[in-house]
PDB file of C-alpha atoms in Angstrom:
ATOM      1  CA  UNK A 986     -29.969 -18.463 -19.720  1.00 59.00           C
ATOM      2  CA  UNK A 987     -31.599 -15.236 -20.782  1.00 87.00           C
ATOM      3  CA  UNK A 988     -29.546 -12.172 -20.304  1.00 95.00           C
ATOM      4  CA  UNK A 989     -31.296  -8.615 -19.432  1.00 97.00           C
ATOM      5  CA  UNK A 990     -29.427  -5.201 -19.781  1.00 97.00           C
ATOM      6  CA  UNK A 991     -30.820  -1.716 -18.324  1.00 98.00           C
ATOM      7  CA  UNK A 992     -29.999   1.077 -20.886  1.00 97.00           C
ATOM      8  CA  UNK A 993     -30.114   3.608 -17.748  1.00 96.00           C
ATOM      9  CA  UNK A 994     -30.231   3.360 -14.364  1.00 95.00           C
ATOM     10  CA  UNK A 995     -32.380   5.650 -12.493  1.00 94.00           C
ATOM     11  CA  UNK A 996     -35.207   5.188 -10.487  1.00 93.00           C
ATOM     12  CA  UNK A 997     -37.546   3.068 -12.804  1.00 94.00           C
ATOM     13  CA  UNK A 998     -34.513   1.101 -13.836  1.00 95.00           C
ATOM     14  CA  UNK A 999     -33.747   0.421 -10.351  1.00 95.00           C
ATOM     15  CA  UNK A1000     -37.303  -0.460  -9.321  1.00 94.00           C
ATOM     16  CA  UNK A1001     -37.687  -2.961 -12.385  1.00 95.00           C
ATOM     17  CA  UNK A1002     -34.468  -4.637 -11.052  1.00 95.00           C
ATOM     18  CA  UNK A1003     -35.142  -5.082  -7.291  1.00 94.00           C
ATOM     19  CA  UNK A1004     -38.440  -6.648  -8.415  1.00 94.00           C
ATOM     20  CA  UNK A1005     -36.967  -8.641 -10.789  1.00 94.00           C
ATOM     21  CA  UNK A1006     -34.287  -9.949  -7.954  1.00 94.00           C
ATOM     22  CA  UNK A1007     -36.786 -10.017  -5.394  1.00 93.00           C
ATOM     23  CA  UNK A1008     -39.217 -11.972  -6.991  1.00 91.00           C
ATOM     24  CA  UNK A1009     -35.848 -14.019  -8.441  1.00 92.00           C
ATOM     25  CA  UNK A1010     -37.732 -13.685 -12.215  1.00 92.00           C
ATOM     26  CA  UNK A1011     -33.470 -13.462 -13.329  1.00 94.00           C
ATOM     27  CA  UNK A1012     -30.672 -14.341 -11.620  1.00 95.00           C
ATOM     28  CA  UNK A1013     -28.376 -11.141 -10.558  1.00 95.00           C
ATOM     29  CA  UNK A1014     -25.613 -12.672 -12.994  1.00 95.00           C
ATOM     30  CA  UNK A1015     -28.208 -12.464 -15.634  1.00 96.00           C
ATOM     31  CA  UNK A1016     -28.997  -8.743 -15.242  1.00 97.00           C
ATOM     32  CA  UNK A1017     -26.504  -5.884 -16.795  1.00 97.00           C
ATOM     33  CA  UNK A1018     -27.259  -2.381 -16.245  1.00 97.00           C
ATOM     34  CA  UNK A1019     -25.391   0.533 -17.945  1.00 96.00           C
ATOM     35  CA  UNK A1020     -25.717   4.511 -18.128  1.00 93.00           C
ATOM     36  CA  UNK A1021     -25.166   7.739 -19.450  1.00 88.00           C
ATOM     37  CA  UNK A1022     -22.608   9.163 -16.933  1.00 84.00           C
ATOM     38  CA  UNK A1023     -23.407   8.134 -13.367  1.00 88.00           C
ATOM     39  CA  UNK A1024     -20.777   5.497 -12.557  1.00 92.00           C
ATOM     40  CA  UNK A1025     -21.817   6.616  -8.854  1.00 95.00           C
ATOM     41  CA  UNK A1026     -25.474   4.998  -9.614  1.00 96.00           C
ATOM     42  CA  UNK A1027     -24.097   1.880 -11.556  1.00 96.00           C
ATOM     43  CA  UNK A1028     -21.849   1.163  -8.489  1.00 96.00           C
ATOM     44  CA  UNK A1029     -25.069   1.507  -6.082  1.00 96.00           C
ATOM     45  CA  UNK A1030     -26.871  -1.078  -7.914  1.00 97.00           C
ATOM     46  CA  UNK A1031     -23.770  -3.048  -8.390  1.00 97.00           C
ATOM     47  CA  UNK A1032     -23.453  -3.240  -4.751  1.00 97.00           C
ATOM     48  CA  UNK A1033     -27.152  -3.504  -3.607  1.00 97.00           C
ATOM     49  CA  UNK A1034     -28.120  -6.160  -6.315  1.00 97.00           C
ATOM     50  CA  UNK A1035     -24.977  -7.997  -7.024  1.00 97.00           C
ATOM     51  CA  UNK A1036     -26.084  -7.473 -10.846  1.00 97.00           C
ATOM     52  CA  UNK A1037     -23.610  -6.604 -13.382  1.00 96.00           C
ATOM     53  CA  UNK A1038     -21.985  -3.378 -15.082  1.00 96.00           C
ATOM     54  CA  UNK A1039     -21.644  -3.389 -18.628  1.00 95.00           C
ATOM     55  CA  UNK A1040     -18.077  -3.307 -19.985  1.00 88.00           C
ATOM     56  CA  UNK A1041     -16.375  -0.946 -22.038  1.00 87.00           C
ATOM     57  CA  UNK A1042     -16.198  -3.377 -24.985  1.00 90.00           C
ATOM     58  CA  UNK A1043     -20.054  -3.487 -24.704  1.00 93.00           C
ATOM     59  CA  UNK A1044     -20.075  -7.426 -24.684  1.00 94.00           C
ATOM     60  CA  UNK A1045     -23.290  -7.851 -22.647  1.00 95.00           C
ATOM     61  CA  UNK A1046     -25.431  -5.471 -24.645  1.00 96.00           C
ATOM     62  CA  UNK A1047     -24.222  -7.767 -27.810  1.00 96.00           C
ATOM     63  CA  UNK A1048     -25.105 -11.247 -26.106  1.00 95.00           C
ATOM     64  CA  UNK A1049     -28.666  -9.535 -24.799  1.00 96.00           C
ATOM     65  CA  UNK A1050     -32.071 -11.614 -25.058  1.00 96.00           C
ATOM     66  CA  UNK A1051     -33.548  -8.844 -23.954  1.00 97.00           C
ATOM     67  CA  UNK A1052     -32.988  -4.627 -23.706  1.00 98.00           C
ATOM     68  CA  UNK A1053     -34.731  -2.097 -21.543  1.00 98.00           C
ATOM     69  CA  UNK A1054     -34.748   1.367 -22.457  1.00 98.00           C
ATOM     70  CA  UNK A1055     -34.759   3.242 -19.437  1.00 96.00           C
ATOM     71  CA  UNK A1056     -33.042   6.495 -20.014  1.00 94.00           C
ATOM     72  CA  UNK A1057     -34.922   9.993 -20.014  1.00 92.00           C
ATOM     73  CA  UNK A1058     -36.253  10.737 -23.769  1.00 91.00           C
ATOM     74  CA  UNK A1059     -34.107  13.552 -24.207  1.00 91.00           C
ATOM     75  CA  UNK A1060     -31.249  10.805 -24.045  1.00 93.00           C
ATOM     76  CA  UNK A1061     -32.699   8.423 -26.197  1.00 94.00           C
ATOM     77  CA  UNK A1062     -31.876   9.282 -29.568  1.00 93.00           C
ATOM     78  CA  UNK A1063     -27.868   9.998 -28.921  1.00 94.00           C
ATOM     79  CA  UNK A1064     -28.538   6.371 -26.507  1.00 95.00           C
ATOM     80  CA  UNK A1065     -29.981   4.548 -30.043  1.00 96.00           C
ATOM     81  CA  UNK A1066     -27.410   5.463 -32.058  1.00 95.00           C
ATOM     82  CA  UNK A1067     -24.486   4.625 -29.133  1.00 94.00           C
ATOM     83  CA  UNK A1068     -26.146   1.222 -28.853  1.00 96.00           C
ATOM     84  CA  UNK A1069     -27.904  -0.185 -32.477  1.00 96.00           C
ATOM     85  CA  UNK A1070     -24.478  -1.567 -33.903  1.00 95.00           C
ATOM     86  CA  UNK A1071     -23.916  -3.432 -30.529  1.00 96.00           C
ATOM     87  CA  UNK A1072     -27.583  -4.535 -30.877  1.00 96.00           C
ATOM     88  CA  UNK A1073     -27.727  -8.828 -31.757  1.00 95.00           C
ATOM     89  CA  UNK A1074     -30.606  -8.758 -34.809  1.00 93.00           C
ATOM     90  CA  UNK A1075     -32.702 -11.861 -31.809  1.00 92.00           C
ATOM     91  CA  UNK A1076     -32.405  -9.025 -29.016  1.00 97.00           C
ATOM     92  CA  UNK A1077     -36.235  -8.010 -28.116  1.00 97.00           C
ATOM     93  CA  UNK A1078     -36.515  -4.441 -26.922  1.00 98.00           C
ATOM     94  CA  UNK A1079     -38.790  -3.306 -23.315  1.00 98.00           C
ATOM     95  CA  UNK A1080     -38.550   0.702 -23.453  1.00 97.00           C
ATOM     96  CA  UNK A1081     -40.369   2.361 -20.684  1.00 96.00           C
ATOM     97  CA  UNK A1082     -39.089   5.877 -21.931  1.00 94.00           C
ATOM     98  CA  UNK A1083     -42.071   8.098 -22.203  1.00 90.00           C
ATOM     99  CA  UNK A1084     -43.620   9.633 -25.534  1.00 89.00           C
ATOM    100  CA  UNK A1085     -41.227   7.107 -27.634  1.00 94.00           C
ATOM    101  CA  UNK A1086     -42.908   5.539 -29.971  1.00 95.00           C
ATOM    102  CA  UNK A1087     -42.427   1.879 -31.067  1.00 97.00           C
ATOM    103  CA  UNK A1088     -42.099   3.425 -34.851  1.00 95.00           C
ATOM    104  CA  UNK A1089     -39.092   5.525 -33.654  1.00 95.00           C
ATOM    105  CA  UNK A1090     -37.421   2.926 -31.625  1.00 97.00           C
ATOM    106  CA  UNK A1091     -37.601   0.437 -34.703  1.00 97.00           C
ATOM    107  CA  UNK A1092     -36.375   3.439 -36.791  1.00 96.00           C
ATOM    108  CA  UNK A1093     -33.048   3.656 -35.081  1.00 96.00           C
ATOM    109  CA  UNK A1094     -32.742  -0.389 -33.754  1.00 97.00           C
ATOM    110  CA  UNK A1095     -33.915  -1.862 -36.768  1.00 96.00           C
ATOM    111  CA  UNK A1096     -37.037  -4.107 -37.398  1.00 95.00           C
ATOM    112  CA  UNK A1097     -37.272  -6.381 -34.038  1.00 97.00           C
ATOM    113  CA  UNK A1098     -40.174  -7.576 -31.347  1.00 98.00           C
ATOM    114  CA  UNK A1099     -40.381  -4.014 -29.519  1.00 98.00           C
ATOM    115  CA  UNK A1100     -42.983  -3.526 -26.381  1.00 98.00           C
ATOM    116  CA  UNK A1101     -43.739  -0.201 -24.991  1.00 98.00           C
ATOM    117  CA  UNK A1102     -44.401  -0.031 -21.514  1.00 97.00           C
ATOM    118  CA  UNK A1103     -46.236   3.016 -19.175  1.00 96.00           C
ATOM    119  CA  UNK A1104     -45.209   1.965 -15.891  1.00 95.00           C
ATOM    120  CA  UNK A1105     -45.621   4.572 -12.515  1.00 94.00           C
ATOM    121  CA  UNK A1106     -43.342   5.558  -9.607  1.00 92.00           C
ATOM    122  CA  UNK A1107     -45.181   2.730  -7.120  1.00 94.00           C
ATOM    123  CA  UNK A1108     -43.072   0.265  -9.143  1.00 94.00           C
ATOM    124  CA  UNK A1109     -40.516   1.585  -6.555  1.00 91.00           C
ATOM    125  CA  UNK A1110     -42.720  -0.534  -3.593  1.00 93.00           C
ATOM    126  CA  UNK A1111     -44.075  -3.157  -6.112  1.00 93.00           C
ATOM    127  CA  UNK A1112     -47.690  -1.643  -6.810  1.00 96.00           C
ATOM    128  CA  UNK A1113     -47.106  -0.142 -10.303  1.00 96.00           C
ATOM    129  CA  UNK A1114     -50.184   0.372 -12.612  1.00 96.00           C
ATOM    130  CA  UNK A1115     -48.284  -0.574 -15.997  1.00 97.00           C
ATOM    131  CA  UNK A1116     -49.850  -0.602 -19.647  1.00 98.00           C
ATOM    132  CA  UNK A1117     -48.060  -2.471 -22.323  1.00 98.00           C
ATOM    133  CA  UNK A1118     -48.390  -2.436 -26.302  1.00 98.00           C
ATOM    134  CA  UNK A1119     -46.327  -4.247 -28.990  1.00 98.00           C
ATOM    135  CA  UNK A1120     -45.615  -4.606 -32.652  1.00 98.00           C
ATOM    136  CA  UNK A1121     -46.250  -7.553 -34.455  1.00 97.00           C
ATOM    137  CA  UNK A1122     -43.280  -9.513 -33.703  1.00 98.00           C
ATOM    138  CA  UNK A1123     -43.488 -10.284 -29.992  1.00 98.00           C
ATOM    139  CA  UNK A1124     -44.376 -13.932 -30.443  1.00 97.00           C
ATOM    140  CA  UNK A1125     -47.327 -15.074 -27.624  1.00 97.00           C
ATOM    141  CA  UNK A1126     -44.374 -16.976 -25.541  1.00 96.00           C
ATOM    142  CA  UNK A1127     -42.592 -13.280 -25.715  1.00 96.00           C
ATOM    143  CA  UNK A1128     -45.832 -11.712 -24.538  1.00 97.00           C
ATOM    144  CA  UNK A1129     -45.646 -13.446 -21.794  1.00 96.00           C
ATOM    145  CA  UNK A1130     -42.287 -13.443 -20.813  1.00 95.00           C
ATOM    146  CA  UNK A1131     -42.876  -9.415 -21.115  1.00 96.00           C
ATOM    147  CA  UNK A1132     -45.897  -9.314 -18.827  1.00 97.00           C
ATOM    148  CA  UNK A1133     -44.021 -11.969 -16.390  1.00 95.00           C
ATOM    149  CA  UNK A1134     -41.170  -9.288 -16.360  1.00 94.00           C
ATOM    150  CA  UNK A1135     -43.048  -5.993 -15.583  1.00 96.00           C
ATOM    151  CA  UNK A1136     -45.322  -8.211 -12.883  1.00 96.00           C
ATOM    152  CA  UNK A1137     -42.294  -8.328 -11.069  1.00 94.00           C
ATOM    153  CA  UNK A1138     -43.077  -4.353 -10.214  1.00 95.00           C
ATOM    154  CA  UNK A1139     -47.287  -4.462  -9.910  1.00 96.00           C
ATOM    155  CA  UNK A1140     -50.016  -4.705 -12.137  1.00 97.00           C
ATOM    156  CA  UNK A1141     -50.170  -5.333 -15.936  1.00 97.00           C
ATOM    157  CA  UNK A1142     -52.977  -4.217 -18.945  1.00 98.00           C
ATOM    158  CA  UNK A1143     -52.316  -4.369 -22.405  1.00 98.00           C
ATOM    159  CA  UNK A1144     -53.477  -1.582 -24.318  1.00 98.00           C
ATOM    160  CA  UNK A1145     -53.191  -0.194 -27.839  1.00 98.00           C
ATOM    161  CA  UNK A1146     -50.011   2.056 -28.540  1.00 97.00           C
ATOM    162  CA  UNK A1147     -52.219   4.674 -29.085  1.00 96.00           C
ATOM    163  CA  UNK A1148     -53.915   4.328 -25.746  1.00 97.00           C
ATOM    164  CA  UNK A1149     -50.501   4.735 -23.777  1.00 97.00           C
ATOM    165  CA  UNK A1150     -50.940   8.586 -23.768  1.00 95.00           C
ATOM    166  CA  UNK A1151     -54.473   8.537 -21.671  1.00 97.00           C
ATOM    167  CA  UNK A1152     -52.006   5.319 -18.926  1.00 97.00           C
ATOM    168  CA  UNK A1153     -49.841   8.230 -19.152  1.00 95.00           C
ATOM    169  CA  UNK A1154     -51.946  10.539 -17.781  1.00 96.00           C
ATOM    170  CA  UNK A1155     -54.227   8.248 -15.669  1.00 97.00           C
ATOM    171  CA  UNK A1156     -51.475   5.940 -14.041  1.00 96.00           C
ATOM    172  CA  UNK A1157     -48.253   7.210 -15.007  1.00 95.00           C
ATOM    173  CA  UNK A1158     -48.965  10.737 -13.867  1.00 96.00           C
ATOM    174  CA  UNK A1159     -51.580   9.889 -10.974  1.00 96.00           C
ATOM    175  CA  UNK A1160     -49.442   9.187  -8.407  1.00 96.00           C
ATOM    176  CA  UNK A1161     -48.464  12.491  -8.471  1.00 96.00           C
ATOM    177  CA  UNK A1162     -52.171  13.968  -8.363  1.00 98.00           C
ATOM    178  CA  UNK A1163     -53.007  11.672  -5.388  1.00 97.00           C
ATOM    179  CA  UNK A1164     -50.465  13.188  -3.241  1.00 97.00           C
ATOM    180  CA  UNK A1165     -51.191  16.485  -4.402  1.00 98.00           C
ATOM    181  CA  UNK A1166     -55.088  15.234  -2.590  1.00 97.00           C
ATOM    182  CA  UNK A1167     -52.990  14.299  -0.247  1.00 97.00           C
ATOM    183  CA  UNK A1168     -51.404  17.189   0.692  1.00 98.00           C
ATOM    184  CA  UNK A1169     -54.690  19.300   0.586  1.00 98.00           C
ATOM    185  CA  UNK A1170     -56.728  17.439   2.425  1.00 97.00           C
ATOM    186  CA  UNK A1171     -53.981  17.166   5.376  1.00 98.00           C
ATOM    187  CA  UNK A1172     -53.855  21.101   4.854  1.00 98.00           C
ATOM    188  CA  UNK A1173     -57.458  20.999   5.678  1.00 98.00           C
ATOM    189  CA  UNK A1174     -57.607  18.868   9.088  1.00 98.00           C
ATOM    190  CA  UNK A1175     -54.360  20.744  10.319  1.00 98.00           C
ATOM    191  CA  UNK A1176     -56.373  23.822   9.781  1.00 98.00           C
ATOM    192  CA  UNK A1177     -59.192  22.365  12.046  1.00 98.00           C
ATOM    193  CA  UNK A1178     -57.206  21.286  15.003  1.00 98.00           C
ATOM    194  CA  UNK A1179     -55.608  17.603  13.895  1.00 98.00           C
ATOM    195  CA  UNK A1180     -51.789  17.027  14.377  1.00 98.00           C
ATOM    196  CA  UNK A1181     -50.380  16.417  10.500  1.00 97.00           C
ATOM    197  CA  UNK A1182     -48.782  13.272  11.433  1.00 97.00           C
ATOM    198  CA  UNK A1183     -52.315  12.628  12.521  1.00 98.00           C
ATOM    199  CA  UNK A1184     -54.075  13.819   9.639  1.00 98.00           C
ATOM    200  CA  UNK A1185     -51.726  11.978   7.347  1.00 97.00           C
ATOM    201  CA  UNK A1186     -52.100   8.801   8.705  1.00 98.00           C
ATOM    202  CA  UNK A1187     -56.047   8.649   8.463  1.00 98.00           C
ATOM    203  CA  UNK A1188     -55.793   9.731   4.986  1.00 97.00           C
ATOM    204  CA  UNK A1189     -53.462   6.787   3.686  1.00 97.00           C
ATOM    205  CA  UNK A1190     -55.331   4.176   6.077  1.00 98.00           C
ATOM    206  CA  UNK A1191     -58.508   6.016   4.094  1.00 97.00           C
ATOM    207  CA  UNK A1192     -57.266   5.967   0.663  1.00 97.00           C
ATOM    208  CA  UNK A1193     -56.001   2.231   1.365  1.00 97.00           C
ATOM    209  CA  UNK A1194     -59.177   1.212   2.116  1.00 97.00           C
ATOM    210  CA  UNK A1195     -61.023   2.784  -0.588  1.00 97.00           C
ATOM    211  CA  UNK A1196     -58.532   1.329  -2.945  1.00 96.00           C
ATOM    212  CA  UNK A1197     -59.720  -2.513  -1.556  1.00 96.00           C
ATOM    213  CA  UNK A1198     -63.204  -1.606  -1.834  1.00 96.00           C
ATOM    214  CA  UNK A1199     -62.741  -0.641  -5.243  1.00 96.00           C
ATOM    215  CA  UNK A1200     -60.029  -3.809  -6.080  1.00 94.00           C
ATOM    216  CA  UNK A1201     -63.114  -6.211  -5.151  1.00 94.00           C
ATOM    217  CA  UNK A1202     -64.198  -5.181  -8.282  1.00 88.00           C
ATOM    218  CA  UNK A1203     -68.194  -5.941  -7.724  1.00 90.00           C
ATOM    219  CA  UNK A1204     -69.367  -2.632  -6.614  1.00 95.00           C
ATOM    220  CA  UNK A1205     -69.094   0.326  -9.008  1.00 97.00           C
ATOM    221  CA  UNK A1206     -67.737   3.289  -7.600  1.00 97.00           C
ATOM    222  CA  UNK A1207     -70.483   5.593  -7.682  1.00 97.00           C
ATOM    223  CA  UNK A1208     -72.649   2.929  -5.684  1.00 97.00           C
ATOM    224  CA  UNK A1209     -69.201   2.801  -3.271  1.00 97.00           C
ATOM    225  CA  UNK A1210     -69.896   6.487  -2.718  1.00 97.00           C
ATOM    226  CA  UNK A1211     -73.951   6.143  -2.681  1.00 97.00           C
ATOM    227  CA  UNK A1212     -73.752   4.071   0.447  1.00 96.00           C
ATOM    228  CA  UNK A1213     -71.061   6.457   2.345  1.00 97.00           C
ATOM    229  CA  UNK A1214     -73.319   9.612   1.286  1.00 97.00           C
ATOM    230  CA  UNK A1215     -76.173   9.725   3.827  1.00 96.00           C
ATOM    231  CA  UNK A1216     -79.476  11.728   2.680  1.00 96.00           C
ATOM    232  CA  UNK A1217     -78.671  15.264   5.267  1.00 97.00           C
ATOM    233  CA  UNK A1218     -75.386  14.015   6.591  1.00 97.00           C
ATOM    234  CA  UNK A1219     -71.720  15.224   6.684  1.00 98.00           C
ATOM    235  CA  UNK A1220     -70.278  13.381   3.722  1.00 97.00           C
ATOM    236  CA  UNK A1221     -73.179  14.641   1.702  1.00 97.00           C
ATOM    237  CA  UNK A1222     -72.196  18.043   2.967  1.00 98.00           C
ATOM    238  CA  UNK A1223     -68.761  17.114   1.572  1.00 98.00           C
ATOM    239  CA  UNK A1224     -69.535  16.103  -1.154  1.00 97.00           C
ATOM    240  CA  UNK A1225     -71.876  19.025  -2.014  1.00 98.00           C
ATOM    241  CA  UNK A1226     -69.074  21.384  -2.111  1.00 98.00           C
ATOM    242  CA  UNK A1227     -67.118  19.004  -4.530  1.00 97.00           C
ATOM    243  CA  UNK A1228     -70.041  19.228  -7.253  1.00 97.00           C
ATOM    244  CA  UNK A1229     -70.073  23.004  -6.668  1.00 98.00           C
ATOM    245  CA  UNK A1230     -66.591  23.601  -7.022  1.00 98.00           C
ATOM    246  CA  UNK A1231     -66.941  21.209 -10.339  1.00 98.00           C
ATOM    247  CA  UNK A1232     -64.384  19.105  -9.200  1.00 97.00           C
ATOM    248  CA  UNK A1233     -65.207  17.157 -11.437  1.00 97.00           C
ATOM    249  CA  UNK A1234     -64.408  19.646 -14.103  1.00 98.00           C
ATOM    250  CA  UNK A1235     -60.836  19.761 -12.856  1.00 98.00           C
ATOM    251  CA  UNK A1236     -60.614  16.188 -13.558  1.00 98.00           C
ATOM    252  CA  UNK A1237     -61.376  15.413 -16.759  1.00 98.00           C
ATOM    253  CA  UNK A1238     -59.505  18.535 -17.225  1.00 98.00           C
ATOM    254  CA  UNK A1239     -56.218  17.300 -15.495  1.00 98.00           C
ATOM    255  CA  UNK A1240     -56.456  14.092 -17.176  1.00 98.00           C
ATOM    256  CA  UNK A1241     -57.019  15.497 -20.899  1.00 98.00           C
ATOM    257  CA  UNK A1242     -54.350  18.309 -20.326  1.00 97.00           C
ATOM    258  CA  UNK A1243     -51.846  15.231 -19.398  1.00 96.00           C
ATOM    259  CA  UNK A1244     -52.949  13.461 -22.142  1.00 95.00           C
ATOM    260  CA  UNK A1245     -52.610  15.844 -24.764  1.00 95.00           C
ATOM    261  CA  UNK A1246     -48.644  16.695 -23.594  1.00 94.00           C
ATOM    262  CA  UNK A1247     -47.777  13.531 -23.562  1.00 92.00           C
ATOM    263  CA  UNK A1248     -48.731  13.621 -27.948  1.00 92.00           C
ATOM    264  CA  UNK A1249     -46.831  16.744 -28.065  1.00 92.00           C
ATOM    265  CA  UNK A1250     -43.999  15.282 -26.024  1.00 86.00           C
ATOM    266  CA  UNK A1251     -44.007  12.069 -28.470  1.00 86.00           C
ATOM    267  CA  UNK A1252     -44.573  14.160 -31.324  1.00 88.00           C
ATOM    268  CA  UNK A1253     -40.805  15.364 -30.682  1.00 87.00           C
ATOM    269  CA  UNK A1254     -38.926  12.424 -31.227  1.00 83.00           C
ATOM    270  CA  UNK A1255     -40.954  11.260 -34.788  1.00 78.00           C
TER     271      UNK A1255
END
């Protein structure tokens, strides 16, 4: 019986294990979880998942198929070193700490199958957009058990290592820039006369629907918006003022200014 343990416990942690329980991928006896400092939080999950709190003696952590790495990176060096003499040499490590490099991580742990993963806040409701890379030791059956793991929280893509940092900024930061939309565009209809609650509403039932359009996968996007824009009518209006704001500027902007922090950020921990 395979036996997971959570190196941290906040909210990713959390979100990886009530998918994993919901979707019953492990058993809650199966699933150890430790931290920092927060015996509040290990408690929590204790009590809301019936999973398991590492011991003192660190017993779990030695008997572990498989290790997540889900602290913030500023705790991951002092967390390698607390850890890599518990560390069995058959233990495969899952770190979802961001800018971390699989070269690092085997640095400090020692030469073992090692997957890096980019997952986003939505793994918190199940819809994550997660990319994964690998070194050369995750076996095809470990591949799988990986991606059979992180489906437990959304959606899976394997991507180069080196690819990671443009997931980062595309899916691990767009949550964030889609409620910043959010936010402006209920700014906007409040301004004009619609209640907020009101306002809100329509947008999520209208980015929820765009989102299936898009998921169907046979129209592009930029035919998606032809057929909206009609020649002289108010969406073209709309989007007129988009183009001459150069929205589109601000996006490729956004995305490359993400991008490029999240290679300084890794840079850090070389």
């Amino acid at each position: 019986m395979s036996k997971i343990v959570f190196i941290g416990a906040g909210a990713m942690a959390e979100a990886i294990i009530n998918g994993l329980t919901k979707e019953e991928k492990f058993l809650p006896a199966q699933i150890h979880v430790t931290n920092k400092s927060d015996i509040d939080q290990l408690e929590h999950l204790k009590r809301t998942y019936n999973i398991q709190i590492v011991c003192e003696e660190k017993k779990a952590i030695k008997e572990a198929d498989i290790i997540v790495l889900a602290m913030k990176p500023k705790d991951s060096i002092d967390a390698f070193e607390e850890i890599s003499s518990y560390l069995n040499e058959k233990a495969t490590i899952i770190s979802v700490i961001a800018g971390v490099s699989i070269q690092t991580i085997a640095s400090h742990l020692g030469t073992r199958p090692i997957a890096r993963v980019m997952p986003n806040t939505s793994a918190a409701v199940g819809l994550s957009a997660s990319a994964v890379s690998w070194n050369a030791l995750v076996s095809e059956s470990l591949k799988q058990e990986i991606i059979n793991i992180l489906q437990a929280i959304g959606s899976v893509k394997v991507v180069d290592e080196e690819d990671l940092h443009v997931v980062t900024a595309l899916a691990g930061s767009g949550p964030a820039y889609l409620y910043y939309f959010a936010e402006q565009f209920e700014a906007a209809a409040v301004q004009h006369g619609l209640s907020s609650e009101d306002a809100r509403q329509l947008f999520i039932q209208t980015m929820e629907g765009a989102a299936q359009m898009l998921k169907k996968g046979d129209v592009e996007p930029s035919e998606l918006r032809r057929k909206v824009t009609s020649p002289g009518g108010t969406t073209e209006a709309g989007v007129e003022q988009l183009i001459q704001h150069k929205v589109n500027e601000a996006i490729f902007a956004c995305i490359n200014a993400a991008q490029n922090k999240s290679r300084v950020l890794g840079k850090q921990y070389e």
